[in-house]
Amino acid sequence: MQVTVYQDGELAASFRYGRPPAFHGVAGEEVRALLETPCHFRNRWTGEVSARPRDDTPEWWASTILGAWLGAYGFTVETIGLPLRRPVASLAAD
């Protein structure tokens, strides 16, 4: 599984499950800051909530990254191989 983040077509960050993230340039540091901003995290597949980022399951790992709403900050997010389980219906519009 992987998540790749771009800003204006340039690589900002890349994530591969089970490996440390890679942040690139100023845009990468923006991504890092957004991921480190305290908030409640919601698992998009189970509906569970956590007060801290988690990566103990593939669903939590992906939910933590996607929960930073990087697209709302001008980033383009591409995913490959996310869990196939259908997201919780009430969270699909989040």
CSV table of N, CA and C in Angstrom, one decimal:
chain,number,residue,atom,x,y,z
A,1,MET,N,0.8,-1.2,0.0
A,1,MET,CA,0.0,0.0,0.0
A,1,MET,C,0.9,1.2,0.0
A,2,GLN,N,0.4,2.2,-0.7
A,2,GLN,CA,1.2,3.4,-0.7
A,2,GLN,C,0.3,4.6,-1.0
A,3,VAL,N,0.7,5.8,-0.4
A,3,VAL,CA,0.1,7.1,-0.6
A,3,VAL,C,1.1,8.0,-1.1
A,4,THR,N,0.9,8.7,-2.2
A,4,THR,CA,1.8,9.7,-2.7
A,4,THR,C,1.1,11.0,-2.8
A,5,VAL,N,1.9,12.1,-2.4
A,5,VAL,CA,1.3,13.4,-2.2
A,5,VAL,C,2.1,14.4,-3.1
A,6,TYR,N,1.3,15.2,-3.9
A,6,TYR,CA,2.0,16.1,-4.8
A,6,TYR,C,1.4,17.5,-4.6
A,7,GLN,N,2.2,18.5,-4.9
A,7,GLN,CA,1.8,19.9,-4.9
A,7,GLN,C,2.2,20.5,-6.2
A,8,ASP,N,1.3,21.0,-7.0
A,8,ASP,CA,1.6,21.5,-8.3
A,8,ASP,C,2.4,20.6,-9.2
A,9,GLY,N,2.1,19.3,-9.1
A,9,GLY,CA,2.8,18.3,-9.9
A,9,GLY,C,4.1,17.8,-9.4
A,10,GLU,N,4.6,18.4,-8.3
A,10,GLU,CA,5.9,18.0,-7.7
A,10,GLU,C,5.7,17.1,-6.5
A,11,LEU,N,6.5,16.1,-6.3
A,11,LEU,CA,6.4,15.2,-5.2
A,11,LEU,C,6.6,15.9,-3.9
A,12,ALA,N,5.7,15.8,-3.0
A,12,ALA,CA,5.8,16.4,-1.7
A,12,ALA,C,6.1,15.4,-0.6
A,13,ALA,N,5.4,14.2,-0.7
A,13,ALA,CA,5.6,13.2,0.3
A,13,ALA,C,5.2,11.8,-0.3
A,14,SER,N,5.8,10.8,0.3
A,14,SER,CA,5.4,9.4,-0.1
A,14,SER,C,5.4,8.6,1.1
A,15,PHE,N,4.4,7.7,1.1
A,15,PHE,CA,4.2,6.8,2.3
A,15,PHE,C,4.0,5.4,1.7
A,16,ARG,N,4.7,4.5,2.4
A,16,ARG,CA,4.5,3.0,2.1
A,16,ARG,C,4.3,2.3,3.4
A,17,TYR,N,3.2,1.5,3.4
A,17,TYR,CA,2.9,0.9,4.7
A,17,TYR,C,4.1,0.1,5.2
A,18,GLY,N,4.4,0.2,6.5
A,18,GLY,CA,5.5,-0.5,7.1
A,18,GLY,C,6.9,0.2,7.0
A,19,ARG,N,6.9,1.3,6.3
A,19,ARG,CA,8.2,2.0,6.1
A,19,ARG,C,8.0,3.5,6.6
A,20,PRO,N,9.2,4.1,6.9
A,20,PRO,CA,9.1,5.5,7.3
A,20,PRO,C,8.6,6.4,6.2
A,21,PRO,N,7.9,7.5,6.4
A,21,PRO,CA,7.5,8.4,5.3
A,21,PRO,C,8.7,9.2,4.8
A,22,ALA,N,8.5,9.6,3.6
A,22,ALA,CA,9.6,10.5,3.0
A,22,ALA,C,8.9,11.8,2.6
A,23,PHE,N,9.5,12.9,3.1
A,23,PHE,CA,9.0,14.3,2.8
A,23,PHE,C,10.0,15.0,2.0
A,24,HIS,N,9.5,15.7,1.0
A,24,HIS,CA,10.4,16.4,0.0
A,24,HIS,C,10.1,17.9,0.0
A,25,GLY,N,11.2,18.7,0.3
A,25,GLY,CA,11.1,20.1,0.1
A,25,GLY,C,10.2,20.8,1.1
A,26,VAL,N,9.9,22.1,0.8
A,26,VAL,CA,9.0,22.9,1.6
A,26,VAL,C,7.6,22.3,1.6
A,27,ALA,N,7.1,21.8,0.5
A,27,ALA,CA,5.8,21.2,0.4
A,27,ALA,C,5.7,19.9,1.3
A,28,GLY,N,6.8,19.2,1.3
A,28,GLY,CA,6.8,18.0,2.2
A,28,GLY,C,6.8,18.4,3.7
A,29,GLU,N,7.4,19.4,4.0
A,29,GLU,CA,7.4,19.9,5.4
A,29,GLU,C,6.0,20.4,5.8
A,30,GLU,N,5.2,20.9,4.8
A,30,GLU,CA,3.8,21.3,5.0
A,30,GLU,C,3.0,20.1,5.3
A,31,VAL,N,3.2,19.0,4.5
A,31,VAL,CA,2.5,17.8,4.7
A,31,VAL,C,2.8,17.2,6.1
A,32,ARG,N,4.1,17.2,6.5
A,32,ARG,CA,4.5,16.7,7.8
A,32,ARG,C,3.8,17.5,8.9
A,33,ALA,N,3.7,18.8,8.8
A,33,ALA,CA,3.1,19.7,9.8
A,33,ALA,C,1.6,19.3,9.9
A,34,LEU,N,1.0,19.1,8.7
A,34,LEU,CA,-0.5,18.8,8.7
A,34,LEU,C,-0.7,17.5,9.4
A,35,LEU,N,0.1,16.5,9.2
A,35,LEU,CA,0.0,15.2,9.8
A,35,LEU,C,0.3,15.3,11.3
A,36,GLU,N,1.1,16.2,11.8
A,36,GLU,CA,1.4,16.3,13.2
A,36,GLU,C,0.5,17.2,14.0
A,37,THR,N,-0.4,17.9,13.3
A,37,THR,CA,-1.4,18.7,13.9
A,37,THR,C,-2.3,17.9,14.8
A,38,PRO,N,-2.4,18.2,16.1
A,38,PRO,CA,-3.3,17.4,17.0
A,38,PRO,C,-4.7,17.4,16.5
A,39,CYS,N,-5.3,16.3,16.5
A,39,CYS,CA,-6.7,16.2,16.2
A,39,CYS,C,-7.2,14.8,16.5
A,40,HIS,N,-8.5,14.5,16.4
A,40,HIS,CA,-9.0,13.2,16.6
A,40,HIS,C,-9.0,12.5,15.2
A,41,PHE,N,-8.5,11.2,15.2
A,41,PHE,CA,-8.4,10.5,14.0
A,41,PHE,C,-9.6,9.5,14.0
A,42,ARG,N,-10.1,9.3,12.8
A,42,ARG,CA,-11.2,8.3,12.6
A,42,ARG,C,-10.8,7.3,11.6
A,43,ASN,N,-11.0,6.1,12.0
A,43,ASN,CA,-10.7,5.0,11.0
A,43,ASN,C,-11.9,4.9,10.0
A,44,ARG,N,-11.5,5.1,8.8
A,44,ARG,CA,-12.6,5.2,7.7
A,44,ARG,C,-13.2,3.9,7.4
A,45,TRP,N,-12.6,2.8,7.8
A,45,TRP,CA,-13.1,1.5,7.5
A,45,TRP,C,-14.0,0.9,8.7
A,46,THR,N,-13.6,1.3,9.9
A,46,THR,CA,-14.3,0.8,11.1
A,46,THR,C,-15.2,1.8,11.8
A,47,GLY,N,-14.9,3.1,11.7
A,47,GLY,CA,-15.6,4.1,12.4
A,47,GLY,C,-15.0,4.4,13.8
A,48,GLU,N,-14.0,3.7,14.2
A,48,GLU,CA,-13.4,3.9,15.5
A,48,GLU,C,-12.7,5.3,15.5
A,49,VAL,N,-12.5,5.9,16.7
A,49,VAL,CA,-11.9,7.2,16.8
A,49,VAL,C,-10.7,7.0,17.8
A,50,SER,N,-9.6,7.7,17.5
A,50,SER,CA,-8.4,7.7,18.3
A,50,SER,C,-7.9,9.1,18.5
A,51,ALA,N,-7.4,9.4,19.7
A,51,ALA,CA,-6.9,10.7,20.0
A,51,ALA,C,-5.4,10.9,19.5
A,52,ARG,N,-4.9,9.9,18.9
A,52,ARG,CA,-3.5,10.0,18.4
A,52,ARG,C,-3.4,9.2,17.1
A,53,PRO,N,-2.4,9.6,16.2
A,53,PRO,CA,-2.3,8.9,15.0
A,53,PRO,C,-1.9,7.4,15.3
A,54,ARG,N,-2.4,6.5,14.4
A,54,ARG,CA,-2.1,5.1,14.6
A,54,ARG,C,-1.6,4.5,13.3
A,55,ASP,N,-0.8,3.5,13.4
A,55,ASP,CA,-0.4,2.8,12.2
A,55,ASP,C,-0.3,1.3,12.4
A,56,ASP,N,-1.1,0.8,13.5
A,56,ASP,CA,-1.0,-0.6,13.8
A,56,ASP,C,-1.8,-1.5,12.9
A,57,THR,N,-2.6,-1.0,12.1
A,57,THR,CA,-3.3,-1.8,11.0
A,57,THR,C,-3.2,-1.0,9.7
A,58,PRO,N,-3.4,-1.7,8.6
A,58,PRO,CA,-3.4,-1.0,7.3
A,58,PRO,C,-4.5,0.1,7.3
A,59,GLU,N,-5.7,-0.2,7.9
A,59,GLU,CA,-6.8,0.7,7.9
A,59,GLU,C,-6.4,2.0,8.7
A,60,TRP,N,-5.8,1.8,9.8
A,60,TRP,CA,-5.5,3.0,10.7
A,60,TRP,C,-4.4,3.8,10.0
A,61,TRP,N,-3.4,3.1,9.4
A,61,TRP,CA,-2.3,3.8,8.7
A,61,TRP,C,-2.9,4.7,7.6
A,62,ALA,N,-3.7,4.1,6.8
A,62,ALA,CA,-4.3,4.9,5.7
A,62,ALA,C,-5.2,6.0,6.2
A,63,SER,N,-6.0,5.7,7.2
A,63,SER,CA,-7.0,6.7,7.8
A,63,SER,C,-6.2,7.9,8.4
A,64,THR,N,-5.1,7.6,9.0
A,64,THR,CA,-4.3,8.7,9.6
A,64,THR,C,-3.8,9.7,8.5
A,65,ILE,N,-3.3,9.2,7.4
A,65,ILE,CA,-2.8,10.0,6.3
A,65,ILE,C,-4.0,10.7,5.7
A,66,LEU,N,-5.0,10.0,5.3
A,66,LEU,CA,-6.2,10.6,4.6
A,66,LEU,C,-6.9,11.5,5.5
A,67,GLY,N,-6.9,11.3,6.8
A,67,GLY,CA,-7.6,12.2,7.7
A,67,GLY,C,-7.0,13.6,7.9
A,68,ALA,N,-5.8,13.8,7.3
A,68,ALA,CA,-5.2,15.1,7.4
A,68,ALA,C,-5.8,16.1,6.3
A,69,TRP,N,-6.7,15.5,5.5
A,69,TRP,CA,-7.4,16.3,4.5
A,69,TRP,C,-6.4,17.2,3.6
A,70,LEU,N,-5.4,16.5,3.1
A,70,LEU,CA,-4.3,17.2,2.4
A,70,LEU,C,-4.9,17.9,1.1
A,71,GLY,N,-5.9,17.3,0.5
A,71,GLY,CA,-6.5,17.9,-0.7
A,71,GLY,C,-7.1,19.2,-0.4
A,72,ALA,N,-7.6,19.4,0.8
A,72,ALA,CA,-8.2,20.7,1.1
A,72,ALA,C,-7.1,21.8,1.3
A,73,TYR,N,-5.9,21.4,1.3
A,73,TYR,CA,-4.7,22.3,1.4
A,73,TYR,C,-4.0,22.5,0.1
A,74,GLY,N,-4.6,22.0,-1.0
A,74,GLY,CA,-4.0,22.2,-2.3
A,74,GLY,C,-3.1,21.0,-2.7
A,75,PHE,N,-3.1,19.9,-2.0
A,75,PHE,CA,-2.2,18.8,-2.4
A,75,PHE,C,-3.1,17.8,-3.2
A,76,THR,N,-2.4,17.1,-4.1
A,76,THR,CA,-3.1,16.0,-4.8
A,76,THR,C,-2.6,14.7,-4.1
A,77,VAL,N,-3.5,13.8,-3.8
A,77,VAL,CA,-3.2,12.6,-3.1
A,77,VAL,C,-3.6,11.4,-4.0
A,78,GLU,N,-2.6,10.5,-4.2
A,78,GLU,CA,-2.8,9.3,-5.0
A,78,GLU,C,-2.6,8.1,-4.1
A,79,THR,N,-3.4,7.1,-4.3
A,79,THR,CA,-3.3,5.9,-3.4
A,79,THR,C,-3.2,4.7,-4.3
A,80,ILE,N,-2.5,3.7,-3.8
A,80,ILE,CA,-2.4,2.4,-4.4
A,80,ILE,C,-2.5,1.3,-3.4
A,81,GLY,N,-3.4,0.4,-3.6
A,81,GLY,CA,-3.5,-0.8,-2.8
A,81,GLY,C,-4.1,-0.6,-1.4
A,82,LEU,N,-5.0,0.4,-1.2
A,82,LEU,CA,-5.6,0.6,0.1
A,82,LEU,C,-6.5,-0.6,0.4
A,83,PRO,N,-6.8,-0.8,1.7
A,83,PRO,CA,-7.7,-1.9,2.0
A,83,PRO,C,-8.9,-2.0,1.2
A,84,LEU,N,-9.3,-3.2,0.8
A,84,LEU,CA,-10.5,-3.3,-0.1
A,84,LEU,C,-11.8,-3.3,0.6
A,85,ARG,N,-11.8,-3.4,2.0
A,85,ARG,CA,-13.1,-3.3,2.7
A,85,ARG,C,-13.7,-1.9,2.4
A,86,ARG,N,-15.0,-1.9,2.3
A,86,ARG,CA,-15.7,-0.7,2.0
A,86,ARG,C,-15.7,0.2,3.2
A,87,PRO,N,-15.4,1.5,3.0
A,87,PRO,CA,-15.5,2.5,4.1
A,87,PRO,C,-16.8,2.5,4.8
A,88,VAL,N,-16.9,2.9,6.0
A,88,VAL,CA,-18.1,3.0,6.8
A,88,VAL,C,-19.0,4.0,6.0
A,89,ALA,N,-20.2,3.7,5.8
A,89,ALA,CA,-21.1,4.6,5.0
A,89,ALA,C,-21.2,6.0,5.5
A,90,SER,N,-21.3,6.2,6.8
A,90,SER,CA,-21.5,7.5,7.4
A,90,SER,C,-20.2,8.3,7.2
A,91,LEU,N,-19.1,7.7,6.9
A,91,LEU,CA,-17.8,8.4,6.8
A,91,LEU,C,-17.5,8.7,5.4
A,92,ALA,N,-18.2,8.1,4.4
A,92,ALA,CA,-17.8,8.3,3.0
A,92,ALA,C,-17.8,9.7,2.6
A,93,ALA,N,-18.7,10.5,3.1
A,93,ALA,CA,-18.8,11.9,2.7
A,93,ALA,C,-17.8,12.8,3.5
A,94,ASP,N,-17.1,12.3,4.5
A,94,ASP,CA,-16.2,13.1,5.3
A,94,ASP,C,-15.1,13.7,4.4
